[in-house]
Amino acid sequence: ILSSGPGARASHHAAAALHGFPGYPEATPELTIPRGRGRRPPHLRVHTSTDLERSTLLIVDGSPVTDVGRTVLDLARTVSDRRLARTIENARRAGSTDWERLISTLMRHARRGRPGIRRLRRVIAANAHREEITDSDFELLVISLLLEAGLPEPTLHHRVMDGHRFVAEVALAYPDLRIAIVLGG
């Protein structure tokens, strides 16, 4: 990164790995440099950007890295909607982002032809109404499968009560139908 010049930072899959997002193992170093500046070392995957200054530079394990919002936007360029939703949910679980920060990132970087904008916008629109955070990728997968099957979105982390006495919490539920979905091994 340092050999690529000022402003260069780990990005895309490399930044996801540095941020600790599951499913992004360390691989070929990938970075973004400001367009028109910096060098492109041959052993690195290098992206150029005209709006890199719109994101915050973070230092993770001693390396300059794109912030979580920009990393998610960069990933939206190459990963599926489902994988992007899982990545966002993992970042929400870790407390490193929330819907408001992701929407802010989207607004700062949105422009015609910007790769990843459509996918990120689509994933935010489909999920931002949900303030609860899933406990696992499995919960997120089951929710998406239920929705794909044409069922309404279940309530997440439904508390079962007997009058005023707490009985249990179930992963997913359709309270009006008295259907509880318990997930686990």
PDB file of C-alpha atoms in Angstrom:
ATOM      1  CA  ILE A   1       0.000   0.000   0.000  1.00  0.00           C
ATOM      2  CA  LEU A   2       2.745   2.419   0.963  1.00  0.00           C
ATOM      3  CA  SER A   3       4.576   1.775  -2.315  1.00  0.00           C
ATOM      4  CA  SER A   4       1.473   2.898  -4.229  1.00  0.00           C
ATOM      5  CA  GLY A   5       1.708   6.483  -3.033  1.00  0.00           C
ATOM      6  CA  PRO A   6      -0.255   8.866  -0.820  1.00  0.00           C
ATOM      7  CA  GLY A   7      -3.959   8.175  -0.425  1.00  0.00           C
ATOM      8  CA  ALA A   8      -3.678   4.466  -1.251  1.00  0.00           C
ATOM      9  CA  ARG A   9      -5.570   2.128   1.029  1.00  0.00           C
ATOM     10  CA  ALA A  10      -6.625  -1.501   1.257  1.00  0.00           C
ATOM     11  CA  SER A  11     -10.094  -1.891  -0.218  1.00  0.00           C
ATOM     12  CA  HIS A  12     -12.696  -4.342  -1.478  1.00  0.00           C
ATOM     13  CA  HIS A  13     -12.062  -7.952  -0.356  1.00  0.00           C
ATOM     14  CA  ALA A  14      -8.757  -7.088   1.352  1.00  0.00           C
ATOM     15  CA  ALA A  15     -10.468  -4.379   3.446  1.00  0.00           C
ATOM     16  CA  ALA A  16     -13.305  -6.801   4.285  1.00  0.00           C
ATOM     17  CA  ALA A  17     -10.734  -9.305   5.578  1.00  0.00           C
ATOM     18  CA  LEU A  18      -8.962  -6.589   7.601  1.00  0.00           C
ATOM     19  CA  HIS A  19     -12.296  -5.441   9.073  1.00  0.00           C
ATOM     20  CA  GLY A  20     -12.881  -9.057  10.142  1.00  0.00           C
ATOM     21  CA  PHE A  21     -15.932  -9.748   7.981  1.00  0.00           C
ATOM     22  CA  PRO A  22     -16.504 -13.523   7.784  1.00  0.00           C
ATOM     23  CA  GLY A  23     -16.156 -15.071   4.342  1.00  0.00           C
ATOM     24  CA  TYR A  24     -13.397 -12.785   3.079  1.00  0.00           C
ATOM     25  CA  PRO A  25     -10.126 -14.648   3.581  1.00  0.00           C
ATOM     26  CA  GLU A  26      -6.877 -12.884   2.965  1.00  0.00           C
ATOM     27  CA  ALA A  27      -6.040 -13.212  -0.702  1.00  0.00           C
ATOM     28  CA  THR A  28      -4.312 -11.095  -3.320  1.00  0.00           C
ATOM     29  CA  PRO A  29      -3.772  -7.658  -1.819  1.00  0.00           C
ATOM     30  CA  GLU A  30      -6.380  -5.289  -3.223  1.00  0.00           C
ATOM     31  CA  LEU A  31      -6.252  -1.535  -2.899  1.00  0.00           C
ATOM     32  CA  THR A  32      -7.692   1.688  -4.194  1.00  0.00           C
ATOM     33  CA  ILE A  33      -5.701   4.765  -5.132  1.00  0.00           C
ATOM     34  CA  PRO A  34      -6.904   8.234  -6.105  1.00  0.00           C
ATOM     35  CA  ARG A  35      -7.347   8.404  -9.891  1.00  0.00           C
ATOM     36  CA  GLY A  36      -4.334   9.933 -11.619  1.00  0.00           C
ATOM     37  CA  ARG A  37      -2.032   9.467  -8.635  1.00  0.00           C
ATOM     38  CA  GLY A  38       0.006   6.639  -7.257  1.00  0.00           C
ATOM     39  CA  ARG A  39       1.703   3.637  -8.773  1.00  0.00           C
ATOM     40  CA  ARG A  40       0.235   0.257  -9.717  1.00  0.00           C
ATOM     41  CA  PRO A  41       2.558  -2.445  -8.402  1.00  0.00           C
ATOM     42  CA  PRO A  42       2.160  -5.566 -10.580  1.00  0.00           C
ATOM     43  CA  HIS A  43       1.586  -7.992  -7.683  1.00  0.00           C
ATOM     44  CA  LEU A  44      -1.467  -6.076  -6.401  1.00  0.00           C
ATOM     45  CA  ARG A  45      -5.005  -5.660  -7.647  1.00  0.00           C
ATOM     46  CA  VAL A  46      -5.353  -1.879  -7.922  1.00  0.00           C
ATOM     47  CA  HIS A  47      -8.570   0.124  -8.378  1.00  0.00           C
ATOM     48  CA  THR A  48      -8.671   3.861  -9.041  1.00  0.00           C
ATOM     49  CA  SER A  49     -11.255   6.236  -7.636  1.00  0.00           C
ATOM     50  CA  THR A  50     -12.333   9.824  -8.153  1.00  0.00           C
ATOM     51  CA  ASP A  51     -14.192   9.938  -4.832  1.00  0.00           C
ATOM     52  CA  LEU A  52     -11.855   8.225  -2.371  1.00  0.00           C
ATOM     53  CA  GLU A  53     -11.622  11.417  -0.311  1.00  0.00           C
ATOM     54  CA  ARG A  54     -15.354  11.080   0.452  1.00  0.00           C
ATOM     55  CA  SER A  55     -14.570   8.140   2.710  1.00  0.00           C
ATOM     56  CA  THR A  56     -12.698   8.028   5.985  1.00  0.00           C
ATOM     57  CA  LEU A  57      -9.233   6.549   6.080  1.00  0.00           C
ATOM     58  CA  LEU A  58      -8.905   3.970   8.849  1.00  0.00           C
ATOM     59  CA  ILE A  59      -5.798   2.240  10.150  1.00  0.00           C
ATOM     60  CA  VAL A  60      -6.405  -1.462  10.835  1.00  0.00           C
ATOM     61  CA  ASP A  61      -3.486  -3.601  12.004  1.00  0.00           C
ATOM     62  CA  GLY A  62      -1.131  -0.851  10.846  1.00  0.00           C
ATOM     63  CA  SER A  63      -2.577  -0.705   7.306  1.00  0.00           C
ATOM     64  CA  PRO A  64      -4.525   2.156   5.726  1.00  0.00           C
ATOM     65  CA  VAL A  65      -8.004   0.787   4.923  1.00  0.00           C
ATOM     66  CA  THR A  66     -11.281   2.103   3.504  1.00  0.00           C
ATOM     67  CA  ASP A  67     -13.932   2.678   6.161  1.00  0.00           C
ATOM     68  CA  VAL A  68     -16.674   0.076   6.641  1.00  0.00           C
ATOM     69  CA  GLY A  69     -19.277   1.930   4.551  1.00  0.00           C
ATOM     70  CA  ARG A  70     -16.930   2.395   1.611  1.00  0.00           C
ATOM     71  CA  THR A  71     -15.776  -1.224   1.932  1.00  0.00           C
ATOM     72  CA  VAL A  72     -19.389  -2.405   1.751  1.00  0.00           C
ATOM     73  CA  LEU A  73     -19.967  -0.193  -1.315  1.00  0.00           C
ATOM     74  CA  ASP A  74     -16.836  -1.566  -2.982  1.00  0.00           C
ATOM     75  CA  LEU A  75     -17.965  -5.133  -2.268  1.00  0.00           C
ATOM     76  CA  ALA A  76     -21.392  -4.355  -3.772  1.00  0.00           C
ATOM     77  CA  ARG A  77     -19.607  -4.136  -7.097  1.00  0.00           C
ATOM     78  CA  THR A  78     -18.705  -7.847  -7.140  1.00  0.00           C
ATOM     79  CA  VAL A  79     -20.730  -9.873  -4.620  1.00  0.00           C
ATOM     80  CA  SER A  80     -24.340 -11.084  -4.778  1.00  0.00           C
ATOM     81  CA  ASP A  81     -27.202  -9.330  -3.000  1.00  0.00           C
ATOM     82  CA  ARG A  82     -27.378 -12.179  -0.487  1.00  0.00           C
ATOM     83  CA  ARG A  83     -23.649 -12.051   0.299  1.00  0.00           C
ATOM     84  CA  LEU A  84     -23.778  -8.268   0.591  1.00  0.00           C
ATOM     85  CA  ALA A  85     -26.726  -8.517   3.021  1.00  0.00           C
ATOM     86  CA  ARG A  86     -24.766 -11.063   5.109  1.00  0.00           C
ATOM     87  CA  THR A  87     -21.724  -8.774   5.147  1.00  0.00           C
ATOM     88  CA  ILE A  88     -23.828  -5.808   6.247  1.00  0.00           C
ATOM     89  CA  GLU A  89     -25.510  -7.870   8.955  1.00  0.00           C
ATOM     90  CA  ASN A  90     -22.121  -9.043  10.243  1.00  0.00           C
ATOM     91  CA  ALA A  91     -20.923  -5.425  10.354  1.00  0.00           C
ATOM     92  CA  ARG A  92     -24.123  -4.433  12.197  1.00  0.00           C
ATOM     93  CA  ARG A  93     -23.594  -7.277  14.700  1.00  0.00           C
ATOM     94  CA  ALA A  94     -20.039  -6.047  15.313  1.00  0.00           C
ATOM     95  CA  GLY A  95     -21.328  -2.485  15.795  1.00  0.00           C
ATOM     96  CA  SER A  96     -19.120  -1.159  13.001  1.00  0.00           C
ATOM     97  CA  THR A  97     -22.030   0.216  10.954  1.00  0.00           C
ATOM     98  CA  ASP A  98     -25.760   0.780  10.951  1.00  0.00           C
ATOM     99  CA  TRP A  99     -28.378   1.605   8.319  1.00  0.00           C
ATOM    100  CA  GLU A 100     -27.974   5.351   8.791  1.00  0.00           C
ATOM    101  CA  ARG A 101     -24.216   5.232   8.138  1.00  0.00           C
ATOM    102  CA  LEU A 102     -24.697   2.997   5.090  1.00  0.00           C
ATOM    103  CA  ILE A 103     -27.334   5.345   3.658  1.00  0.00           C
ATOM    104  CA  SER A 104     -24.945   8.246   4.264  1.00  0.00           C
ATOM    105  CA  THR A 105     -22.196   6.367   2.385  1.00  0.00           C
ATOM    106  CA  LEU A 106     -24.621   5.711  -0.452  1.00  0.00           C
ATOM    107  CA  MET A 107     -25.528   9.400  -0.666  1.00  0.00           C
ATOM    108  CA  ARG A 108     -21.882  10.550  -0.593  1.00  0.00           C
ATOM    109  CA  HIS A 109     -20.820   8.215  -3.398  1.00  0.00           C
ATOM    110  CA  ALA A 110     -23.933   7.972  -5.580  1.00  0.00           C
ATOM    111  CA  ARG A 111     -23.421   9.062  -9.150  1.00  0.00           C
ATOM    112  CA  ARG A 112     -24.402   7.740 -12.543  1.00  0.00           C
ATOM    113  CA  GLY A 113     -22.329   4.722 -13.539  1.00  0.00           C
ATOM    114  CA  ARG A 114     -20.771   4.207 -10.073  1.00  0.00           C
ATOM    115  CA  PRO A 115     -20.296   0.440  -9.678  1.00  0.00           C
ATOM    116  CA  GLY A 116     -22.076  -1.070  -6.689  1.00  0.00           C
ATOM    117  CA  ILE A 117     -24.537   1.774  -6.084  1.00  0.00           C
ATOM    118  CA  ARG A 118     -27.570  -0.070  -7.499  1.00  0.00           C
ATOM    119  CA  ARG A 119     -26.871  -3.264  -5.582  1.00  0.00           C
ATOM    120  CA  LEU A 120     -26.218  -1.463  -2.290  1.00  0.00           C
ATOM    121  CA  ARG A 121     -29.353   0.657  -2.761  1.00  0.00           C
ATOM    122  CA  ARG A 122     -31.375  -2.513  -3.458  1.00  0.00           C
ATOM    123  CA  VAL A 123     -30.027  -4.337  -0.383  1.00  0.00           C
ATOM    124  CA  ILE A 124     -30.616  -1.312   1.864  1.00  0.00           C
ATOM    125  CA  ALA A 125     -34.165  -0.868   0.529  1.00  0.00           C
ATOM    126  CA  ALA A 126     -34.938  -4.531   1.186  1.00  0.00           C
ATOM    127  CA  ASN A 127     -33.515  -4.608   4.713  1.00  0.00           C
ATOM    128  CA  ALA A 128     -33.276  -1.168   6.351  1.00  0.00           C
ATOM    129  CA  HIS A 129     -36.781  -1.382   7.800  1.00  0.00           C
ATOM    130  CA  ARG A 130     -35.454  -4.055  10.172  1.00  0.00           C
ATOM    131  CA  GLU A 131     -33.850  -2.496  13.226  1.00  0.00           C
ATOM    132  CA  GLU A 132     -33.342  -5.818  15.003  1.00  0.00           C
ATOM    133  CA  ILE A 133     -30.035  -7.483  14.231  1.00  0.00           C
ATOM    134  CA  THR A 134     -29.915 -11.198  13.521  1.00  0.00           C
ATOM    135  CA  ASP A 135     -27.818 -13.383  15.800  1.00  0.00           C
ATOM    136  CA  SER A 136     -26.389 -15.434  12.955  1.00  0.00           C
ATOM    137  CA  ASP A 137     -26.106 -15.792   9.205  1.00  0.00           C
ATOM    138  CA  PHE A 138     -28.446 -18.772   9.539  1.00  0.00           C
ATOM    139  CA  GLU A 139     -31.247 -16.518  10.825  1.00  0.00           C
ATOM    140  CA  LEU A 140     -30.636 -14.157   7.917  1.00  0.00           C
ATOM    141  CA  LEU A 141     -30.707 -17.083   5.474  1.00  0.00           C
ATOM    142  CA  VAL A 142     -34.011 -18.410   6.849  1.00  0.00           C
ATOM    143  CA  ILE A 143     -35.584 -14.941   6.626  1.00  0.00           C
ATOM    144  CA  SER A 144     -34.502 -14.611   2.997  1.00  0.00           C
ATOM    145  CA  LEU A 145     -35.793 -18.107   2.174  1.00  0.00           C
ATOM    146  CA  LEU A 146     -39.176 -17.312   3.738  1.00  0.00           C
ATOM    147  CA  LEU A 147     -39.398 -14.077   1.747  1.00  0.00           C
ATOM    148  CA  GLU A 148     -38.350 -15.802  -1.491  1.00  0.00           C
ATOM    149  CA  ALA A 149     -41.113 -18.362  -0.884  1.00  0.00           C
ATOM    150  CA  GLY A 150     -43.632 -15.508  -0.877  1.00  0.00           C
ATOM    151  CA  LEU A 151     -44.257 -15.508   2.876  1.00  0.00           C
ATOM    152  CA  PRO A 152     -44.397 -12.283   4.857  1.00  0.00           C
ATOM    153  CA  GLU A 153     -41.358 -11.245   6.839  1.00  0.00           C
ATOM    154  CA  PRO A 154     -41.353 -12.902  10.256  1.00  0.00           C
ATOM    155  CA  THR A 155     -40.779 -11.065  13.518  1.00  0.00           C
ATOM    156  CA  LEU A 156     -37.181 -11.411  14.668  1.00  0.00           C
ATOM    157  CA  HIS A 157     -36.430 -12.346  18.311  1.00  0.00           C
ATOM    158  CA  HIS A 158     -40.068 -12.646  19.342  1.00  0.00           C
ATOM    159  CA  ARG A 159     -40.652 -12.728  23.089  1.00  0.00           C
ATOM    160  CA  VAL A 160     -43.305 -15.236  24.157  1.00  0.00           C
ATOM    161  CA  MET A 161     -45.236 -14.030  27.189  1.00  0.00           C
ATOM    162  CA  ASP A 162     -47.786 -15.653  29.497  1.00  0.00           C
ATOM    163  CA  GLY A 163     -49.651 -12.585  30.611  1.00  0.00           C
ATOM    164  CA  HIS A 164     -46.862 -10.429  32.034  1.00  0.00           C
ATOM    165  CA  ARG A 165     -44.480 -13.353  32.578  1.00  0.00           C
ATOM    166  CA  PHE A 166     -41.670 -13.927  30.071  1.00  0.00           C
ATOM    167  CA  VAL A 167     -41.699 -17.538  28.819  1.00  0.00           C
ATOM    168  CA  ALA A 168     -39.166 -17.662  25.983  1.00  0.00           C
ATOM    169  CA  GLU A 169     -37.617 -15.888  23.062  1.00  0.00           C
ATOM    170  CA  VAL A 170     -37.850 -17.532  19.658  1.00  0.00           C
ATOM    171  CA  ALA A 171     -35.639 -16.687  16.704  1.00  0.00           C
ATOM    172  CA  LEU A 172     -38.478 -15.949  14.270  1.00  0.00           C
ATOM    173  CA  ALA A 173     -42.235 -15.838  14.612  1.00  0.00           C
ATOM    174  CA  TYR A 174     -45.558 -14.984  13.062  1.00  0.00           C
ATOM    175  CA  PRO A 175     -47.202 -13.841  16.323  1.00  0.00           C
ATOM    176  CA  ASP A 176     -50.648 -13.208  14.814  1.00  0.00           C
ATOM    177  CA  LEU A 177     -50.703 -16.796  13.553  1.00  0.00           C
ATOM    178  CA  ARG A 178     -49.084 -18.133  16.744  1.00  0.00           C
ATOM    179  CA  ILE A 179     -46.247 -19.676  14.764  1.00  0.00           C
ATOM    180  CA  ALA A 180     -42.788 -19.799  16.313  1.00  0.00           C
ATOM    181  CA  ILE A 181     -39.685 -20.771  14.370  1.00  0.00           C
ATOM    182  CA  VAL A 182     -36.847 -22.039  16.514  1.00  0.00           C
ATOM    183  CA  LEU A 183     -33.457 -22.306  14.854  1.00  0.00           C
ATOM    184  CA  GLY A 184     -30.489 -24.192  16.141  1.00  0.00           C
ATOM    185  CA  GLY A 185     -28.408 -27.284  16.002  1.00  0.00           C
TER     186      GLY A 185
END
